[in-house]
mmCIF file of C-alpha atoms and ligand atoms in Angstrom:
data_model
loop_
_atom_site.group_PDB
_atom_site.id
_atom_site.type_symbol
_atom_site.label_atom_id
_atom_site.label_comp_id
_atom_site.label_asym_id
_atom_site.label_seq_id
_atom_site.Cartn_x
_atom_site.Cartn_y
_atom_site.Cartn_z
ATOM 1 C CA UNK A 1 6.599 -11.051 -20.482
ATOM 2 C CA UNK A 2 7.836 -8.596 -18.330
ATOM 3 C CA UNK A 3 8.367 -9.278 -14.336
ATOM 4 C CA UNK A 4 7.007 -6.068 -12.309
ATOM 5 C CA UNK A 5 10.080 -6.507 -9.719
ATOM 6 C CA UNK A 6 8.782 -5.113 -6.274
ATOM 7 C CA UNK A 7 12.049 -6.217 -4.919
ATOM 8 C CA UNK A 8 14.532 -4.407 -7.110
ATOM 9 C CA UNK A 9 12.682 -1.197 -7.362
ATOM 10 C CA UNK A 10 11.943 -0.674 -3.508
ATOM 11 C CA UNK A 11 15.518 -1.394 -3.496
ATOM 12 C CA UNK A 12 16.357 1.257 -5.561
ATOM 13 C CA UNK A 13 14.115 3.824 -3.959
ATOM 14 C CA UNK A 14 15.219 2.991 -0.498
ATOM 15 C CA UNK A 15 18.989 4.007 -1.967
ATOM 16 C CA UNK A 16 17.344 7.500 -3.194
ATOM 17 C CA UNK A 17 15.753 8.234 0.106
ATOM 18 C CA UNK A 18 19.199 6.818 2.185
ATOM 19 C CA UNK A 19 20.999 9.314 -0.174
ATOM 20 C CA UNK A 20 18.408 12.206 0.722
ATOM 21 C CA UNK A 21 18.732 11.426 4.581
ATOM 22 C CA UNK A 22 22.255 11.822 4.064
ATOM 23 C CA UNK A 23 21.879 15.347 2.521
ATOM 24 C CA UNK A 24 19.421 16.083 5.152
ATOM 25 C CA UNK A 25 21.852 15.254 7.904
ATOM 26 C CA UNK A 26 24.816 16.778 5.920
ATOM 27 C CA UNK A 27 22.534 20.390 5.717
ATOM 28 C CA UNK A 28 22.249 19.829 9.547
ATOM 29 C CA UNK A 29 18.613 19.261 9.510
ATOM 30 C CA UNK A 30 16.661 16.793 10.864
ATOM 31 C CA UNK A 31 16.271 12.810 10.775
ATOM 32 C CA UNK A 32 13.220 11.607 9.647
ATOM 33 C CA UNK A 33 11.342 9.761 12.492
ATOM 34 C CA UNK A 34 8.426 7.195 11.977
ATOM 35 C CA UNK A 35 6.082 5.523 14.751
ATOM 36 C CA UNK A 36 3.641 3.131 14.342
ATOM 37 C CA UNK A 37 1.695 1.660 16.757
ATOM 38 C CA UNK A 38 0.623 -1.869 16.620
ATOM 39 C CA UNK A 39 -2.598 -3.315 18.837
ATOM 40 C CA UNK A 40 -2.346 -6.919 20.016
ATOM 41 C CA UNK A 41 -0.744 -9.903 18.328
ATOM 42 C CA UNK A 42 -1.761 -10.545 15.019
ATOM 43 C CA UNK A 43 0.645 -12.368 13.647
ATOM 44 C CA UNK A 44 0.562 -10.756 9.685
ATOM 45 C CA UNK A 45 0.354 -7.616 11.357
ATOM 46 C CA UNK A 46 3.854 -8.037 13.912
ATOM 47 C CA UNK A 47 5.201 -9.325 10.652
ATOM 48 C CA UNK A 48 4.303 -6.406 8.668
ATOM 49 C CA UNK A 49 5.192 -3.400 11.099
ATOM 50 C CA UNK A 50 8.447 -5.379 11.876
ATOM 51 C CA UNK A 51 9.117 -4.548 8.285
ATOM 52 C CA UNK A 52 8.828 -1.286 8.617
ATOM 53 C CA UNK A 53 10.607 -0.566 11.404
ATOM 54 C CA UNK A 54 13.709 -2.150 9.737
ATOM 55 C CA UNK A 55 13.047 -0.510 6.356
ATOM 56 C CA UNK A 56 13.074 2.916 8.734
ATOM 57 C CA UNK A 57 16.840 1.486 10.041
ATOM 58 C CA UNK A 58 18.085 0.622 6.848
ATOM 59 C CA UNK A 59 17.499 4.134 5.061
ATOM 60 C CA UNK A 60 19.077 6.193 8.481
ATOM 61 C CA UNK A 61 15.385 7.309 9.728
ATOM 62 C CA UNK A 62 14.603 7.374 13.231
ATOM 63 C CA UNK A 63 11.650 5.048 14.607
ATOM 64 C CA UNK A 64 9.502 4.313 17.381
ATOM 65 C CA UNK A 65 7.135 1.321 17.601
ATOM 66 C CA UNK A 66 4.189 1.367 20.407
ATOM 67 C CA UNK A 67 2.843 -1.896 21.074
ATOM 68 C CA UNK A 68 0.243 -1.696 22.600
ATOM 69 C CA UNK A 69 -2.082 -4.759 24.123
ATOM 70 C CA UNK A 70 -5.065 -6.519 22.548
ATOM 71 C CA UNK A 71 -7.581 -5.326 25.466
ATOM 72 C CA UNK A 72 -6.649 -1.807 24.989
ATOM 73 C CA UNK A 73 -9.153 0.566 25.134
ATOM 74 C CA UNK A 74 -9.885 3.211 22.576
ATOM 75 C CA UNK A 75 -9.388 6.110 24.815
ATOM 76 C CA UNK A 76 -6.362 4.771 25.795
ATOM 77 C CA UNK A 77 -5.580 4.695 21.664
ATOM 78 C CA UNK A 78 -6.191 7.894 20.893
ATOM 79 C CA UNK A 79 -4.256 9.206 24.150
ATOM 80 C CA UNK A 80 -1.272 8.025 22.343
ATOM 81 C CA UNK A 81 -2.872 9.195 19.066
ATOM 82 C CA UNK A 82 -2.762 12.559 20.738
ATOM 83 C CA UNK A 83 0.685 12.329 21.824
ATOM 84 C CA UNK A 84 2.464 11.310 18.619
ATOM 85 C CA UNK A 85 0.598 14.396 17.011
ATOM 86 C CA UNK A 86 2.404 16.659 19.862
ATOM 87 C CA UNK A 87 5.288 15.232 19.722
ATOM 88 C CA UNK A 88 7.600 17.835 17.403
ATOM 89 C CA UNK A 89 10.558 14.941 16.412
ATOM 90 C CA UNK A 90 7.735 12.902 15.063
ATOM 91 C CA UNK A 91 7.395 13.527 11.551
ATOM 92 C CA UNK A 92 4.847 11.043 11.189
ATOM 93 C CA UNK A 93 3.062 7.871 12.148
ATOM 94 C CA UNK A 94 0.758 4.822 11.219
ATOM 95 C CA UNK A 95 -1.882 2.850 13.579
ATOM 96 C CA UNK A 96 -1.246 -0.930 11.806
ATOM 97 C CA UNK A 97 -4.649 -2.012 10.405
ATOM 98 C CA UNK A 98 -6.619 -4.186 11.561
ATOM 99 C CA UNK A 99 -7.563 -2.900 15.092
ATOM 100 C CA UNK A 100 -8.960 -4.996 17.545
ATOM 101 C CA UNK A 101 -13.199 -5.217 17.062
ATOM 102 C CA UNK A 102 -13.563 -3.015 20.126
ATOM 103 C CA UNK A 103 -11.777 -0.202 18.847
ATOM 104 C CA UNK A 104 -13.913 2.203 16.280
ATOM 105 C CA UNK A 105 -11.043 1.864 13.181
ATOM 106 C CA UNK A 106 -12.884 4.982 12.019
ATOM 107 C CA UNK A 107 -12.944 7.362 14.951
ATOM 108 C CA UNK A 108 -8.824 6.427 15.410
ATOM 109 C CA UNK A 109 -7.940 7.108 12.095
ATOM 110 C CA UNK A 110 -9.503 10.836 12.286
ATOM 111 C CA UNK A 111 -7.580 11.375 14.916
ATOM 112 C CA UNK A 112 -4.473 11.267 13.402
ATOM 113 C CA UNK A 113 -3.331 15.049 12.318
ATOM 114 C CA UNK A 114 -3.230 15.383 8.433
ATOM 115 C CA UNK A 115 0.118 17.019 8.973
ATOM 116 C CA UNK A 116 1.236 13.372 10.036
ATOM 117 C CA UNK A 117 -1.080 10.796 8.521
ATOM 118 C CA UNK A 118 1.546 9.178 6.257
ATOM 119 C CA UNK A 119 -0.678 6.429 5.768
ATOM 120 C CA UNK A 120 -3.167 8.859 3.817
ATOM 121 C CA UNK A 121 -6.317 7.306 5.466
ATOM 122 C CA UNK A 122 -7.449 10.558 6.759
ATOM 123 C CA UNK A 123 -10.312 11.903 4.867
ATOM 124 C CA UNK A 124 -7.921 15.218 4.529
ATOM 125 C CA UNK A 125 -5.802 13.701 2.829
ATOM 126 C CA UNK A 126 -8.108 11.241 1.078
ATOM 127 C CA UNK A 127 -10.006 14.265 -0.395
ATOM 128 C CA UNK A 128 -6.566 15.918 -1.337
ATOM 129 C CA UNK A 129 -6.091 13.066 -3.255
ATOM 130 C CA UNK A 130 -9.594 12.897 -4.542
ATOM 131 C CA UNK A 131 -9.138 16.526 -6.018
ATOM 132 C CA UNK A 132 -4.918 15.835 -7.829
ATOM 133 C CA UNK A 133 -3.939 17.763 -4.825
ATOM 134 C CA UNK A 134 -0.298 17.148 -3.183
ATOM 135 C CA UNK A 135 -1.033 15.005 -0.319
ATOM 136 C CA UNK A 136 0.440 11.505 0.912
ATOM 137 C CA UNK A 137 -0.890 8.865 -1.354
ATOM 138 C CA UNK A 138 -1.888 5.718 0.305
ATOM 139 C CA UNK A 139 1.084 3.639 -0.004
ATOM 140 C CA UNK A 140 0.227 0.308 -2.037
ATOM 141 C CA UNK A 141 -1.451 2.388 -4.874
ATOM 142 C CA UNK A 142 1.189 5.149 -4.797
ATOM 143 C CA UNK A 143 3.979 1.779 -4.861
ATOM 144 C CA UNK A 144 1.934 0.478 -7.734
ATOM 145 C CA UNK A 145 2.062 4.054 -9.527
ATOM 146 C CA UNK A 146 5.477 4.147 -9.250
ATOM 147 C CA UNK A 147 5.969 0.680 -10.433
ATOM 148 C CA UNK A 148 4.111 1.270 -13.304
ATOM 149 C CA UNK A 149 5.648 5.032 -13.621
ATOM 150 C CA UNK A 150 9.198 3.141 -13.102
ATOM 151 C CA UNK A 151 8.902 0.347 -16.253
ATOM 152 C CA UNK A 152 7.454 3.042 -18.405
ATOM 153 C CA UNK A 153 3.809 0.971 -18.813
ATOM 154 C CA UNK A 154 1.619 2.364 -21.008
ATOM 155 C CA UNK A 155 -1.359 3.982 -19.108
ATOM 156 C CA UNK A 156 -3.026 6.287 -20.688
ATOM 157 C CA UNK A 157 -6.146 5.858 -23.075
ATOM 158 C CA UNK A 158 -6.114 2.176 -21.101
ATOM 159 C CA UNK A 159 -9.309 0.296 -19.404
ATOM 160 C CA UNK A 160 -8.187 -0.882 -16.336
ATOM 161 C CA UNK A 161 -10.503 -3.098 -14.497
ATOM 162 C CA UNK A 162 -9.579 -2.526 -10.798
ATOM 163 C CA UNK A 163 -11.272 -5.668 -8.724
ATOM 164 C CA UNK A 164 -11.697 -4.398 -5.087
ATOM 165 C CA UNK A 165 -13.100 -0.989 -3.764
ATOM 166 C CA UNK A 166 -11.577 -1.070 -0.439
ATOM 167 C CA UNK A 167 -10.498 2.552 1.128
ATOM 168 C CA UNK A 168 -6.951 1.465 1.103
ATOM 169 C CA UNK A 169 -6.496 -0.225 -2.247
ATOM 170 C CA UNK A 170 -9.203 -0.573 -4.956
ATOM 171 C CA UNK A 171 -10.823 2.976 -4.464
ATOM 172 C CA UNK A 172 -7.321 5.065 -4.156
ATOM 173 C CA UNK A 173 -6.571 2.813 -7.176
ATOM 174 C CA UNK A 174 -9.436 3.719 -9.543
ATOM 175 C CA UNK A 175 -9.091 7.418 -8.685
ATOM 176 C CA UNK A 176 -5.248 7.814 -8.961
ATOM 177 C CA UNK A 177 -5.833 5.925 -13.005
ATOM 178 C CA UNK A 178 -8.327 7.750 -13.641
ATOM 179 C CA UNK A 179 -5.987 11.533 -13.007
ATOM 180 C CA UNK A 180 -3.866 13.126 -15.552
ATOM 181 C CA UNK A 181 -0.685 11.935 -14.338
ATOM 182 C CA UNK A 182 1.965 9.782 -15.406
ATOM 183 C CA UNK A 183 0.933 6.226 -14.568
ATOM 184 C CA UNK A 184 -3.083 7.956 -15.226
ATOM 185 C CA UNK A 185 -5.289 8.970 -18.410
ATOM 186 C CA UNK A 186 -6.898 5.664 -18.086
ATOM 187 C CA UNK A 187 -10.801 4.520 -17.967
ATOM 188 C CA UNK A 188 -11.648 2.420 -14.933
ATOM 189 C CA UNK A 189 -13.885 0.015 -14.198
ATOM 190 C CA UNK A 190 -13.999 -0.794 -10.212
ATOM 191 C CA UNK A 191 -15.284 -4.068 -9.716
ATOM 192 C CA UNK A 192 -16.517 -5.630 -6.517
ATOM 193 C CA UNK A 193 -17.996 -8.514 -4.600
ATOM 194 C CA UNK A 194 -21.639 -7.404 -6.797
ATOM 195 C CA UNK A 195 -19.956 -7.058 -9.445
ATOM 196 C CA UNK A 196 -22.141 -9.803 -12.201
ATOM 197 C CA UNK A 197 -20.052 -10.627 -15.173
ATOM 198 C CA UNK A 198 -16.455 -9.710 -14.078
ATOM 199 C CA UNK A 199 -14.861 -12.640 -16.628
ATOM 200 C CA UNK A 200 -16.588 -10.637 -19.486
ATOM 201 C CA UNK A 201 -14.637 -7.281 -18.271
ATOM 202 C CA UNK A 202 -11.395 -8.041 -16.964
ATOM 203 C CA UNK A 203 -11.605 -10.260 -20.562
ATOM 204 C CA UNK A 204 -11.684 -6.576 -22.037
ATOM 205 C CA UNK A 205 -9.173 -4.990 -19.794
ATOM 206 C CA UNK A 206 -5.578 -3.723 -20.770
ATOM 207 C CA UNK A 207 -4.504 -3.420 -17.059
ATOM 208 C CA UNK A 208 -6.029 -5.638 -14.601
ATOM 209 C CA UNK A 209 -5.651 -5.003 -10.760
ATOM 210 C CA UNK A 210 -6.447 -7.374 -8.389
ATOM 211 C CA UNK A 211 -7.217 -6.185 -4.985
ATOM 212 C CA UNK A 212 -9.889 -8.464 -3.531
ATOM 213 C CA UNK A 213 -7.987 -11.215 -1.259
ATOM 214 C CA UNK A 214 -9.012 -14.787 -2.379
ATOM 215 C CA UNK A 215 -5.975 -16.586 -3.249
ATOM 216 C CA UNK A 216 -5.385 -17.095 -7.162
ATOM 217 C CA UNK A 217 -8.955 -15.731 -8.318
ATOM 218 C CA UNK A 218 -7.592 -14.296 -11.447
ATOM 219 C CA UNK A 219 -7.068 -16.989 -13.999
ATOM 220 C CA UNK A 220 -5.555 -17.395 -17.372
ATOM 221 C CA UNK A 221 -8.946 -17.673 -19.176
ATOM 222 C CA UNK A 222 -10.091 -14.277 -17.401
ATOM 223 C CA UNK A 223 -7.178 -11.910 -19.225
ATOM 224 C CA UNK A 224 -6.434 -11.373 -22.777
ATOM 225 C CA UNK A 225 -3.537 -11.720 -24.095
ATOM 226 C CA UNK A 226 -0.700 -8.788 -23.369
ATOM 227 C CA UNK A 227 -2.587 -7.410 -20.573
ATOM 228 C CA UNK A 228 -1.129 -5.745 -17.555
ATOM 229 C CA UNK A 229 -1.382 -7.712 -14.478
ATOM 230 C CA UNK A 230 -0.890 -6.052 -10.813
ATOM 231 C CA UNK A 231 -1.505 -8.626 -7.931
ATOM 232 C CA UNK A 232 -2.384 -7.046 -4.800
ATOM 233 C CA UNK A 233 -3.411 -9.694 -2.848
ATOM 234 C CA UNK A 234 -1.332 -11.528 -0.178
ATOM 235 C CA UNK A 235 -3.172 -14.421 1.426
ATOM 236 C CA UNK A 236 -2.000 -17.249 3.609
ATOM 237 C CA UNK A 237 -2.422 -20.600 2.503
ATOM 238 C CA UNK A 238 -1.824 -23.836 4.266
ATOM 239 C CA UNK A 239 1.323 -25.658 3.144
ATOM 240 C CA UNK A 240 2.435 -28.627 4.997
ATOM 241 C CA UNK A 241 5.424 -28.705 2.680
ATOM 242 C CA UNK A 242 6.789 -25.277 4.330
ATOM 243 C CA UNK A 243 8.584 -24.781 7.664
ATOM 244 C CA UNK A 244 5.919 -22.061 8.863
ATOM 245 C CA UNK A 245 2.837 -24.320 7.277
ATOM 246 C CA UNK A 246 1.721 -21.847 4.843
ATOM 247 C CA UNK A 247 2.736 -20.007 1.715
ATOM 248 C CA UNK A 248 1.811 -16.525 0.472
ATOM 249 C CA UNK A 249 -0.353 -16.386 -2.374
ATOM 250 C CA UNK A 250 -1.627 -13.686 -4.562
ATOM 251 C CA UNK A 251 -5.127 -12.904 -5.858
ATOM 252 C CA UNK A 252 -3.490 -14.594 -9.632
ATOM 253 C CA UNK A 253 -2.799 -17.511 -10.601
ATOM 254 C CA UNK A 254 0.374 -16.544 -11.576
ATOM 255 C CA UNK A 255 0.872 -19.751 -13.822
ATOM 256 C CA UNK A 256 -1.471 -19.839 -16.088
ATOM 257 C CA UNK A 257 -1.703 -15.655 -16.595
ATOM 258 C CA UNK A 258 2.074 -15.095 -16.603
ATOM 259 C CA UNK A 259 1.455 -16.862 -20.064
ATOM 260 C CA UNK A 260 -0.640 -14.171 -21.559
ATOM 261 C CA UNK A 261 0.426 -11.423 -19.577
ATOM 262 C CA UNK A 262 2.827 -8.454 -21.006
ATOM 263 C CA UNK A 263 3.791 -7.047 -17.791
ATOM 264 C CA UNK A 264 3.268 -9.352 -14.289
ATOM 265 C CA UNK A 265 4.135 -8.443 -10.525
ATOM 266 C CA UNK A 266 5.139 -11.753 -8.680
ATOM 267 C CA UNK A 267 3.811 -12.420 -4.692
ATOM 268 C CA UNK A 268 5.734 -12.026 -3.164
ATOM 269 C CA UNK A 269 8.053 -9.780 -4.791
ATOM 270 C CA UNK A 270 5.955 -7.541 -6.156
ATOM 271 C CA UNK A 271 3.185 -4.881 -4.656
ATOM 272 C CA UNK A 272 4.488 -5.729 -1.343
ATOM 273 C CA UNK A 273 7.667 -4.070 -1.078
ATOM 274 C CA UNK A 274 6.807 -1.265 -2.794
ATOM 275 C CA UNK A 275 4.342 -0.278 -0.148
ATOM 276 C CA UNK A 276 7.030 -0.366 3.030
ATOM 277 C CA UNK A 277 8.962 2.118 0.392
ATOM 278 C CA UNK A 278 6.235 4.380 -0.406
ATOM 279 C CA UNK A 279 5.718 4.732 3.241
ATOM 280 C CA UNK A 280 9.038 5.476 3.874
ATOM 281 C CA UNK A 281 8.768 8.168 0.959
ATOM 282 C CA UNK A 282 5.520 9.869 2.724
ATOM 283 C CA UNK A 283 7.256 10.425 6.071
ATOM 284 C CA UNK A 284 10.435 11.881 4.241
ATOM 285 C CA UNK A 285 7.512 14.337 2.716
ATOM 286 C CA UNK A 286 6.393 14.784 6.146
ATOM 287 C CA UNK A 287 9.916 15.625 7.373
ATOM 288 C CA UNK A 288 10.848 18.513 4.740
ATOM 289 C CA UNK A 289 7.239 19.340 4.579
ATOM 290 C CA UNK A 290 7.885 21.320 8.281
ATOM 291 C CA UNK A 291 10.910 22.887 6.588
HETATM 292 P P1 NAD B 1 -10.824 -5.821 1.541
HETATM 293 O O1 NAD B 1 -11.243 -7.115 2.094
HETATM 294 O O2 NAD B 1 -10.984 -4.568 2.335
HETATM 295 O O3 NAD B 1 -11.552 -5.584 0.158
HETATM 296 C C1 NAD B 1 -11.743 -6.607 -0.766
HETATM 297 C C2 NAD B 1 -12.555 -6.075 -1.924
HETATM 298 O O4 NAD B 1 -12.706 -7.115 -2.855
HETATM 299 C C3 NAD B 1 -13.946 -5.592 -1.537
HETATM 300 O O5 NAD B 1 -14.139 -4.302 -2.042
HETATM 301 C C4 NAD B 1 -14.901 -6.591 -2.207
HETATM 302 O O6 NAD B 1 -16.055 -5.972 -2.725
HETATM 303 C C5 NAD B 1 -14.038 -7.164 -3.331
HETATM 304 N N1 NAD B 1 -14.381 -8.564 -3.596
HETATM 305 C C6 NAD B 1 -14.478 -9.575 -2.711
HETATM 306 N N2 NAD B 1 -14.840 -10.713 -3.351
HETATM 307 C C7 NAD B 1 -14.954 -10.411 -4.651
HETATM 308 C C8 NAD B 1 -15.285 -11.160 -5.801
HETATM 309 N N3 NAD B 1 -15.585 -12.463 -5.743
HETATM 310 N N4 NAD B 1 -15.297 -10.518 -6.995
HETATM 311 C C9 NAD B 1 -15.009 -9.204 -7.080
HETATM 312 N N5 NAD B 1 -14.678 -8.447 -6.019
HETATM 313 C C10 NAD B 1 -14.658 -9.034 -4.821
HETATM 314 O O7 NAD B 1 -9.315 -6.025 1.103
HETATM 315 P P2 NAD B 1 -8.071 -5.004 0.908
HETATM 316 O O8 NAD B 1 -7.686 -4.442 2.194
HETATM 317 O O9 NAD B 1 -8.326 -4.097 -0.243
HETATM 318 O O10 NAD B 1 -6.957 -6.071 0.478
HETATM 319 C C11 NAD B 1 -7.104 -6.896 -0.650
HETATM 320 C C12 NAD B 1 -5.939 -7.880 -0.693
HETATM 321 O O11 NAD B 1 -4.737 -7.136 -0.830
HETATM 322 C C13 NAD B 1 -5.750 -8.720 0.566
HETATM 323 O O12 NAD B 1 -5.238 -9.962 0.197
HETATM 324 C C14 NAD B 1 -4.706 -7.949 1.354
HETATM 325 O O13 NAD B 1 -3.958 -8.775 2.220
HETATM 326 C C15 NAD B 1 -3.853 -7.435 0.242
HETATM 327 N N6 NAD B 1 -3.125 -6.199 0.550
HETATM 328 C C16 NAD B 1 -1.830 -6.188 0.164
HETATM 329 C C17 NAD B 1 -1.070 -5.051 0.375
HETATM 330 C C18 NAD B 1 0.352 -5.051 -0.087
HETATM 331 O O14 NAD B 1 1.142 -4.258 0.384
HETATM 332 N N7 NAD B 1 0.713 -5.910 -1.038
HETATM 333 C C19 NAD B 1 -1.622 -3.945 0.994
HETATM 334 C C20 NAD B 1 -2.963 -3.976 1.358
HETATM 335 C C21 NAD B 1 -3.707 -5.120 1.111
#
């Protein structure tokens, strides 16, 4: 069994993109810049964009973080929406999901310009995508394409059962396998919360992902043996035994299905880091994408 290690390869690609910033700066052109702006006080989501910002340091790109109140209004979100899409040094910019309930999450993300979106939420970019176009890929899948891309895992001709059809992970997911690309030439199954008899086809699946959020849902008697496990899921669960009273747990039961798996990714460790890298890799598009 083979440990999918999040850790080491974000690592590694954070090295490639420091290096590239260097040659940027050495050619005299310009720093990559990120912004994100972050609504209210969530405390995954301060964690999260926190992250980012200090991935952006470590690498030598430039970044900006907006935080902005819980009771902001929308208009008042998509003012600075606006502004981050005029302003020339940004390259580009995230809005750190989820927004409060009184803000339409739909209506903010349009707003974003395309050019900038390095999130790929925008359905500009989402149709790019859609059609094998070059576009920014949302970041967890494109991390998990890479990871798989990176350790050489057999893709194509696979079934792999994605569980989850959410817009950022378990429908870019199915698509990108589905492609003629490296980590693609696979048949998908997308399962979901209707989904009636997913034991008897994640029991058939050579990749599994699990994108769904409840906490160790995948089990050893739901994989066959040598399958491909990616865990997307990062839940908090209460742990009295930990200084910050919880722990981080995937959607698999790593235990038991480390046992029959061929290839694993540990939580944390694993999908997580490679999505701060992939975003890091999408605004470094943005920035030589304006020449
Ligand atoms: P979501 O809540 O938007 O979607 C969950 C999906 O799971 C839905 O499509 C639903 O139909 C499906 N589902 C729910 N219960 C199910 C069941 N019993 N059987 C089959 N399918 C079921 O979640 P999301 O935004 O896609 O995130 C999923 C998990 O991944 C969460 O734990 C989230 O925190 C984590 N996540 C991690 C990263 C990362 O960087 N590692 C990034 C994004 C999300």
């Amino acid at each position: 069994m083979t440990i999918l290690d999040g850790k080491k390869t974000s690592a590694d690609l954070k090295l490639e993109i420091a290096e590239s910033v260097k040659q940027l700066k050495l050619q005299g052109k310009k720093t990559p810049h990120l912004a994100a702006i972050l609504v209210g006080n969530d405390g995954a989501s301060m964690t999260y964009v926190g992250a980012k910002v200090k991935a952006c340091e470590l690498v030598g790109f430039n970044s900006t973080l907006i935080d902005l109140p819980e009771e902001t209004t929308e208009d008042r979100l998509l003012q600075e929406i606006e502004s981050l899409n005029n302003n020339d040094d940004v390259d580009g910019f995230i809005i750190q999901l989820p927004l409060p309930k009184h803000i339409d999450e739909q209506k903010v993300l349009m707003a974003v310009n395309p050019d900038k979106d390095v999130d790929g939420f925008h359905p500009t970019n989402v149709g790019k995508m859609t059609l094998d176009l070059p576009t920014f890929l949302p970041a967890t899948p494109f991390g998990i394409m890479e990871l798989l891309e990176r350790y050489n895992v057999e893709t194509s001709g696979k079934h792999v059962v994605v569980i989850g059809r959410s817009h950022i992970v378990g429908r870019p997911m199915s698509i990108l396998m589905s492609q003629k690309r490296k980590a693609g030439n696979a048949t998908v199954t997308v399962a979901h919360s209707r989904t009636k008899n997913l034991k008897e086809l994640t029991l058939q699946a050579d990749i599994i992902v699990a994108a769904l959020g409840i906490a160790e849902f995948l089990t050893g008697d739901m994989v066959k043996q040598d399958a491909v496990i990616i865990d997307v899921g990062i839940t908090r669960v209460e742990d009295a035994s930990k200084k910050r009273g919880y722990r981080l747990a995937g959607d698999v039961h790593f235990e038991s299905v480390s046992k029959k798996a061929s290839f694993i990714t540990p939580v944390p460790g694993g999908v997580g880091p490679m999505t701060i890298a992939m975003l890091l890799k999408n605004t470094l598009l943005a920035c030589k994408n304006k020449g």
